[in-house]
Tab-separated table of C-alpha atoms in Angstrom:
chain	number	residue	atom	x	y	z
A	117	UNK	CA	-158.063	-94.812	128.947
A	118	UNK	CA	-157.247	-91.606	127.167
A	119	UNK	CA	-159.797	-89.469	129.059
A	120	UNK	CA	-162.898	-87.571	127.743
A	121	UNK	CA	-163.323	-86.981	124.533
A	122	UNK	CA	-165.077	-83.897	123.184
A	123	UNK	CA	-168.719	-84.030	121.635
A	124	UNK	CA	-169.506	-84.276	117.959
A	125	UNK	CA	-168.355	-81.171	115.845
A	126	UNK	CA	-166.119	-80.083	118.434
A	127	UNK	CA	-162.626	-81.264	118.905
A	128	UNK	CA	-159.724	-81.851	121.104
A	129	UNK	CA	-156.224	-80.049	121.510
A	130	UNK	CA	-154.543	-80.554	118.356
A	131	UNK	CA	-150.838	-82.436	118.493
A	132	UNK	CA	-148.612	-82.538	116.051
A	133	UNK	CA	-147.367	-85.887	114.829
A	134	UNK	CA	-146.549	-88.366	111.912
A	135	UNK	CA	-148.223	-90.590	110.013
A	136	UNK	CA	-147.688	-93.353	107.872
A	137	UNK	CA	-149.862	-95.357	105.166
A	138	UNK	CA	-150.332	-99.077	104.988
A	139	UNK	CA	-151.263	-100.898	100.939
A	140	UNK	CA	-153.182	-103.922	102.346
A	141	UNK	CA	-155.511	-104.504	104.825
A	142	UNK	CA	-156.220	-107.788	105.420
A	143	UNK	CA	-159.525	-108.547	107.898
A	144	UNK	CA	-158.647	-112.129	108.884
A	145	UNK	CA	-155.040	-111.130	110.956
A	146	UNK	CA	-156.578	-107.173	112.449
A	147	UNK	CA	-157.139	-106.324	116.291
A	148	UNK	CA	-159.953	-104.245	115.388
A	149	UNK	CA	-161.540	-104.577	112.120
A	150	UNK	CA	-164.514	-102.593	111.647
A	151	UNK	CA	-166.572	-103.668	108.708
A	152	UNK	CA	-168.643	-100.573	107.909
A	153	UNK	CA	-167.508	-97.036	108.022
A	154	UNK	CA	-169.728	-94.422	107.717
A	155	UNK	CA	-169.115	-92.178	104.107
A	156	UNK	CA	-166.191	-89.771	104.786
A	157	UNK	CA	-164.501	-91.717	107.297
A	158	UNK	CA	-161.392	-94.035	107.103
A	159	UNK	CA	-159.921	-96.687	108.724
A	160	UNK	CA	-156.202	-96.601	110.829
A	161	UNK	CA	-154.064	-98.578	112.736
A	162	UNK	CA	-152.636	-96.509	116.152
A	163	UNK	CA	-149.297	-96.407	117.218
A	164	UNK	CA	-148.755	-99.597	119.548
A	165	UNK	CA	-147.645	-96.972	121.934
A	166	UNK	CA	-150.606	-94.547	121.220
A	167	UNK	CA	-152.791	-97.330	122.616
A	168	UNK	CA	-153.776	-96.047	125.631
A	169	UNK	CA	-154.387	-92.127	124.744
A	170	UNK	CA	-156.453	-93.876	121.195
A	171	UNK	CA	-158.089	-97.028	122.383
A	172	UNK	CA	-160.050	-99.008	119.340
A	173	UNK	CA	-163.270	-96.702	118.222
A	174	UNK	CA	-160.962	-93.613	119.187
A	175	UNK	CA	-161.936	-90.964	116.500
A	176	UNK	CA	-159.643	-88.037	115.277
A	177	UNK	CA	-159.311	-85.491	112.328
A	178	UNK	CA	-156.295	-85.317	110.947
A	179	UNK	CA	-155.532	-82.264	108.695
A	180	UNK	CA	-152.246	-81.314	106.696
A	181	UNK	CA	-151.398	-78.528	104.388
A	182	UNK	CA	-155.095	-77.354	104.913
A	183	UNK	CA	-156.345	-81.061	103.721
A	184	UNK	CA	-158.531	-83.203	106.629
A	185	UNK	CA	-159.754	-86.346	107.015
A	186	UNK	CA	-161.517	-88.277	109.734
A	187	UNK	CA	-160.172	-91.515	110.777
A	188	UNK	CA	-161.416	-94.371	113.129
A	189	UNK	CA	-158.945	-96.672	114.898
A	190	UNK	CA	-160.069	-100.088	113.717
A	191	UNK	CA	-156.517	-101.529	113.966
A	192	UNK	CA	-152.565	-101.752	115.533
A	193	UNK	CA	-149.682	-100.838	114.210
A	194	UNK	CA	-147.488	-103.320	116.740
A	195	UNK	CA	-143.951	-102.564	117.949
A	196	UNK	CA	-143.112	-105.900	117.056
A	197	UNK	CA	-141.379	-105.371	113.284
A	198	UNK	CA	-143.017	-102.045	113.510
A	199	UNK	CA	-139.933	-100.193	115.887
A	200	UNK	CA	-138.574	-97.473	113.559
A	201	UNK	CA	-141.962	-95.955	113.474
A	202	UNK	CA	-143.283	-96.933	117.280
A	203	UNK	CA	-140.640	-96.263	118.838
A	204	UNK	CA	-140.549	-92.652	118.404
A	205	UNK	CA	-142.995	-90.708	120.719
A	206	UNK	CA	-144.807	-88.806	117.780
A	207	UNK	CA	-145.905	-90.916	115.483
A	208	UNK	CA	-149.488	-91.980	115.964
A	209	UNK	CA	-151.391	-93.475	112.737
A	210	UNK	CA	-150.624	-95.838	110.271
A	211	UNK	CA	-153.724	-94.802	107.847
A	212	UNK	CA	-154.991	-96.759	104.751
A	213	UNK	CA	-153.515	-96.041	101.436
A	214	UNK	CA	-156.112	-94.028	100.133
A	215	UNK	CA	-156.657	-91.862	102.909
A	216	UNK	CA	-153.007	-90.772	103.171
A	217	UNK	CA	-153.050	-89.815	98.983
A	218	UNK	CA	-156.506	-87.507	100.196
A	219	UNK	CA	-153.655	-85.235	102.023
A	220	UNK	CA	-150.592	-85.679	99.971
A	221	UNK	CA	-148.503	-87.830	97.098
A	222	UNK	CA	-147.522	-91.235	98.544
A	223	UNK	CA	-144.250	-91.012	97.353
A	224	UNK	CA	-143.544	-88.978	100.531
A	225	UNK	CA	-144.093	-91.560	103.158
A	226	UNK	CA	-145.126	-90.087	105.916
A	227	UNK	CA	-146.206	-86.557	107.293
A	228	UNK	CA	-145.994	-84.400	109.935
A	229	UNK	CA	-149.746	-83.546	110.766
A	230	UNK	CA	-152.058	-81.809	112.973
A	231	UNK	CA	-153.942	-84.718	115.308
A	232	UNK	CA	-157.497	-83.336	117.129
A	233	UNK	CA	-159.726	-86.105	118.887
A	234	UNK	CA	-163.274	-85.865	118.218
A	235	UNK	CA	-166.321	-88.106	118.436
A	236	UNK	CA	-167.048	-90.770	115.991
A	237	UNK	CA	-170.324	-88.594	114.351
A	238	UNK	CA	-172.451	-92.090	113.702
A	239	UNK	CA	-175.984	-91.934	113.897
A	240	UNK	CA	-175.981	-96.045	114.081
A	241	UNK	CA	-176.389	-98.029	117.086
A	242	UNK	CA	-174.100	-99.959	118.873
A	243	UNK	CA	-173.750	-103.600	117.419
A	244	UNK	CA	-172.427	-106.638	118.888
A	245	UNK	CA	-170.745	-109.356	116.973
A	246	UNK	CA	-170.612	-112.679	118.660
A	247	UNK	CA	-167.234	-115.039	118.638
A	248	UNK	CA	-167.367	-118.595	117.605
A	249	UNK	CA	-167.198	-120.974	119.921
A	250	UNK	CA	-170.892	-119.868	121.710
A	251	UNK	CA	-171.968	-122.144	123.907
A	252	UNK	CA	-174.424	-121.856	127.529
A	253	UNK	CA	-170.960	-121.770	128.819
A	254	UNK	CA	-168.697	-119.240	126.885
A	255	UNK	CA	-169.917	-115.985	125.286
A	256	UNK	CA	-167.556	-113.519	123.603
A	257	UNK	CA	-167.723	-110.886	121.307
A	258	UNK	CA	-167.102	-107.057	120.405
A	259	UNK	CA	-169.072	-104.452	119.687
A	260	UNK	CA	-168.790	-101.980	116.772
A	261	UNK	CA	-169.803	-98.418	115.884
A	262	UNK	CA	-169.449	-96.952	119.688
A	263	UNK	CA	-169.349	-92.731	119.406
A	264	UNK	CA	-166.562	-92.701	122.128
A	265	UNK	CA	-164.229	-96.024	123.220
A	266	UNK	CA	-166.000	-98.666	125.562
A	267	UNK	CA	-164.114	-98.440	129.153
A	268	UNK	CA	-166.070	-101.068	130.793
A	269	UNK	CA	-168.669	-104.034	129.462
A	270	UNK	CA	-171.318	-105.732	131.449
A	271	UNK	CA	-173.576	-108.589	130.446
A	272	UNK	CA	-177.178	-109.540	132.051
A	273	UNK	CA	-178.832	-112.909	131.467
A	274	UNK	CA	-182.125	-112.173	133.339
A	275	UNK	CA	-182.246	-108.232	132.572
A	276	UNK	CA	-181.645	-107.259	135.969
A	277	UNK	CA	-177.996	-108.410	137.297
A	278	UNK	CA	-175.221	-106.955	135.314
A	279	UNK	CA	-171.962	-108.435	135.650
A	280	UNK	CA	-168.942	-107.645	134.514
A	281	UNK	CA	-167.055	-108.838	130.756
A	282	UNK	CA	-163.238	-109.265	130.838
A	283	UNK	CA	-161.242	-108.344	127.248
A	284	UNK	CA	-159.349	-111.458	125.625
A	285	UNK	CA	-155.879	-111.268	126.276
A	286	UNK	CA	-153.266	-110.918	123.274
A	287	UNK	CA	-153.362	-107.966	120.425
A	288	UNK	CA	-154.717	-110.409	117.905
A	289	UNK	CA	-157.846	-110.828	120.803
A	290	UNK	CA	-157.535	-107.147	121.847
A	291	UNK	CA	-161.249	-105.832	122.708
A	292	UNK	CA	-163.078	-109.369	122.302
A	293	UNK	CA	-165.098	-109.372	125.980
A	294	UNK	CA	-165.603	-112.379	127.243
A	295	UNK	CA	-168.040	-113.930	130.307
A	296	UNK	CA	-167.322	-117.536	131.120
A	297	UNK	CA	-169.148	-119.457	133.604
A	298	UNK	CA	-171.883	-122.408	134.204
A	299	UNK	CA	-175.212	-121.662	134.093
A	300	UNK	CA	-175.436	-118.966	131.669
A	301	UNK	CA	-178.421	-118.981	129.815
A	302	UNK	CA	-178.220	-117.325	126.010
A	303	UNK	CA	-181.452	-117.330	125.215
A	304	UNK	CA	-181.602	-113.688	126.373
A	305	UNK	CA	-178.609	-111.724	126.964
A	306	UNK	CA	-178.353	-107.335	127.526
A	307	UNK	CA	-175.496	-105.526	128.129
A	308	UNK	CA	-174.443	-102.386	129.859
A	309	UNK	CA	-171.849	-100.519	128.619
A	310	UNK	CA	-169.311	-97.443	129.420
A	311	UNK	CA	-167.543	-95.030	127.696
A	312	UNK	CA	-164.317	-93.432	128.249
A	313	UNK	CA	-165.913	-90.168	128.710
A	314	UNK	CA	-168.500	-91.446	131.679
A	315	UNK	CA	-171.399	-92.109	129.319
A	316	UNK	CA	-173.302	-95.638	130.527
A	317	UNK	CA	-176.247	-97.242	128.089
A	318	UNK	CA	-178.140	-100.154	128.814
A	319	UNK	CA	-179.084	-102.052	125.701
A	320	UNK	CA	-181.843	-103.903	124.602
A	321	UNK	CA	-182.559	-107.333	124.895
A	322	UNK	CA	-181.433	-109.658	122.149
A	323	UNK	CA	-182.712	-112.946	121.924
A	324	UNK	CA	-181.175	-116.466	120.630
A	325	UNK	CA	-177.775	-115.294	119.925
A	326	UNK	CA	-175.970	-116.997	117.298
A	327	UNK	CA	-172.093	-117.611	116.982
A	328	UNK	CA	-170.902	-115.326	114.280
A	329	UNK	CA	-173.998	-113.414	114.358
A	330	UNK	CA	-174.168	-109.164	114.646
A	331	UNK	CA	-176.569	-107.196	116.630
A	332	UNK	CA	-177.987	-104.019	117.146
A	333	UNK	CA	-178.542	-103.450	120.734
A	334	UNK	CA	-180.554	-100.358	120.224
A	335	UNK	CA	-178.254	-97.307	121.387
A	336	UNK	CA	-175.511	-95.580	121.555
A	337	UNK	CA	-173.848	-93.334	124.203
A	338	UNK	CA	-174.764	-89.305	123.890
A	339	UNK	CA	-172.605	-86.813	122.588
């Protein structure tokens, strides 16, 4: 999934590539909306075909003409209606509005830019927001403000035995992790989560989950 990323303040091999910018961003209809960025960051939608090298969370500089910003991936840029741009091997980003005018005029389009891959530099925790439809049956949810991409998810009930989450299938349930079964109990749930770069973190316990509801499970993986 992309392989290690480098640690915070350090980055990756550049690429060159294109980007685009998008005018609207609409929360209700994105893959993975983020709803708090830290200040200096913005929010992008990858390449449909970029997926796999920048998984959701995936955080890169992006620097043109001597101008950078740092992005997060919080959303996709599908092939579907999307071709002319996803089809073509290097383009990468389709980046809000506002942070394409930070490294040029708008009226251009799109530009050929230098693309590093670097840590998302957060100093929050990891937070988990759960999916409606909770029930001692059904728990879903995704998690937000990860420094690298989550590889794998695992859930606990009793704070011992960790089994695995599966991802919802679909882009419009792309990175929603589900665990379906009888029995569960909610009343306390942990996870265990890892990283595309190897890092594992065992959260803390939250109690009485709520559908709808956000978390902080207490960590975050090390840079």
């Amino acid at each position: 999934m992309g392989g290690a990323l480098p640690p915070a303040g350090s980055t990756g091999e550049p690429q060159e590539g294109i980007i685009t910018f998008y005018t609207t961003y609409d929360k209700d209809s994105v893959a993975y909306y983020t709803p708090e960025l830290e200040n200096g960051w913005y929010k992008c939608a990858v390449s449909e075909n970029k997926l796999t090298e920048f998984p959701p969370q995936s955080a890169a500089e992006i620097t043109y003409n001597g101008k950078t910003i740092r992005v997060l991936v919080t959303d996709l840029c599908p092939n579907e209606g999307n071709a002319q741009w996803t089809s073509r091997a290097d383009y990468f980003f389709d980046v809000g509005e506002n942070a394409f005018a930070v490294l040029d005029d708008t009226a251009k389009g799109q530009l050929n830019v230098s693309i590093r891959k670097i840590a998302y530099q957060t100093s929050q925790n990891i937070h988990f927001e759960v999916k409606s439809g909770l029930n001692q049956w059904w728990l879903a949810g995704r998690f937000y403000d990860m420094r690298y991409p989550l590889a794998k998810v695992e859930v606990s009930f009793d704070g011992k035995n960790f089994t695995p989450m599966q991802k919802l299938s679909g882009n419009e349930n792309n990175w929603w992790f589900i665990k379906s079964g009888s029995g569960m109990l909610l009343s306390d749930v942990s996870f265990r989560l890892t990283d595309v770069s190897g890092h594992t973190v065992t959260g803390t316990t939250i109690r009485a989950l709520s559908a709808g509801g956000r978390y902080d499970i207490g960590v975050n993986f090390p840079y």
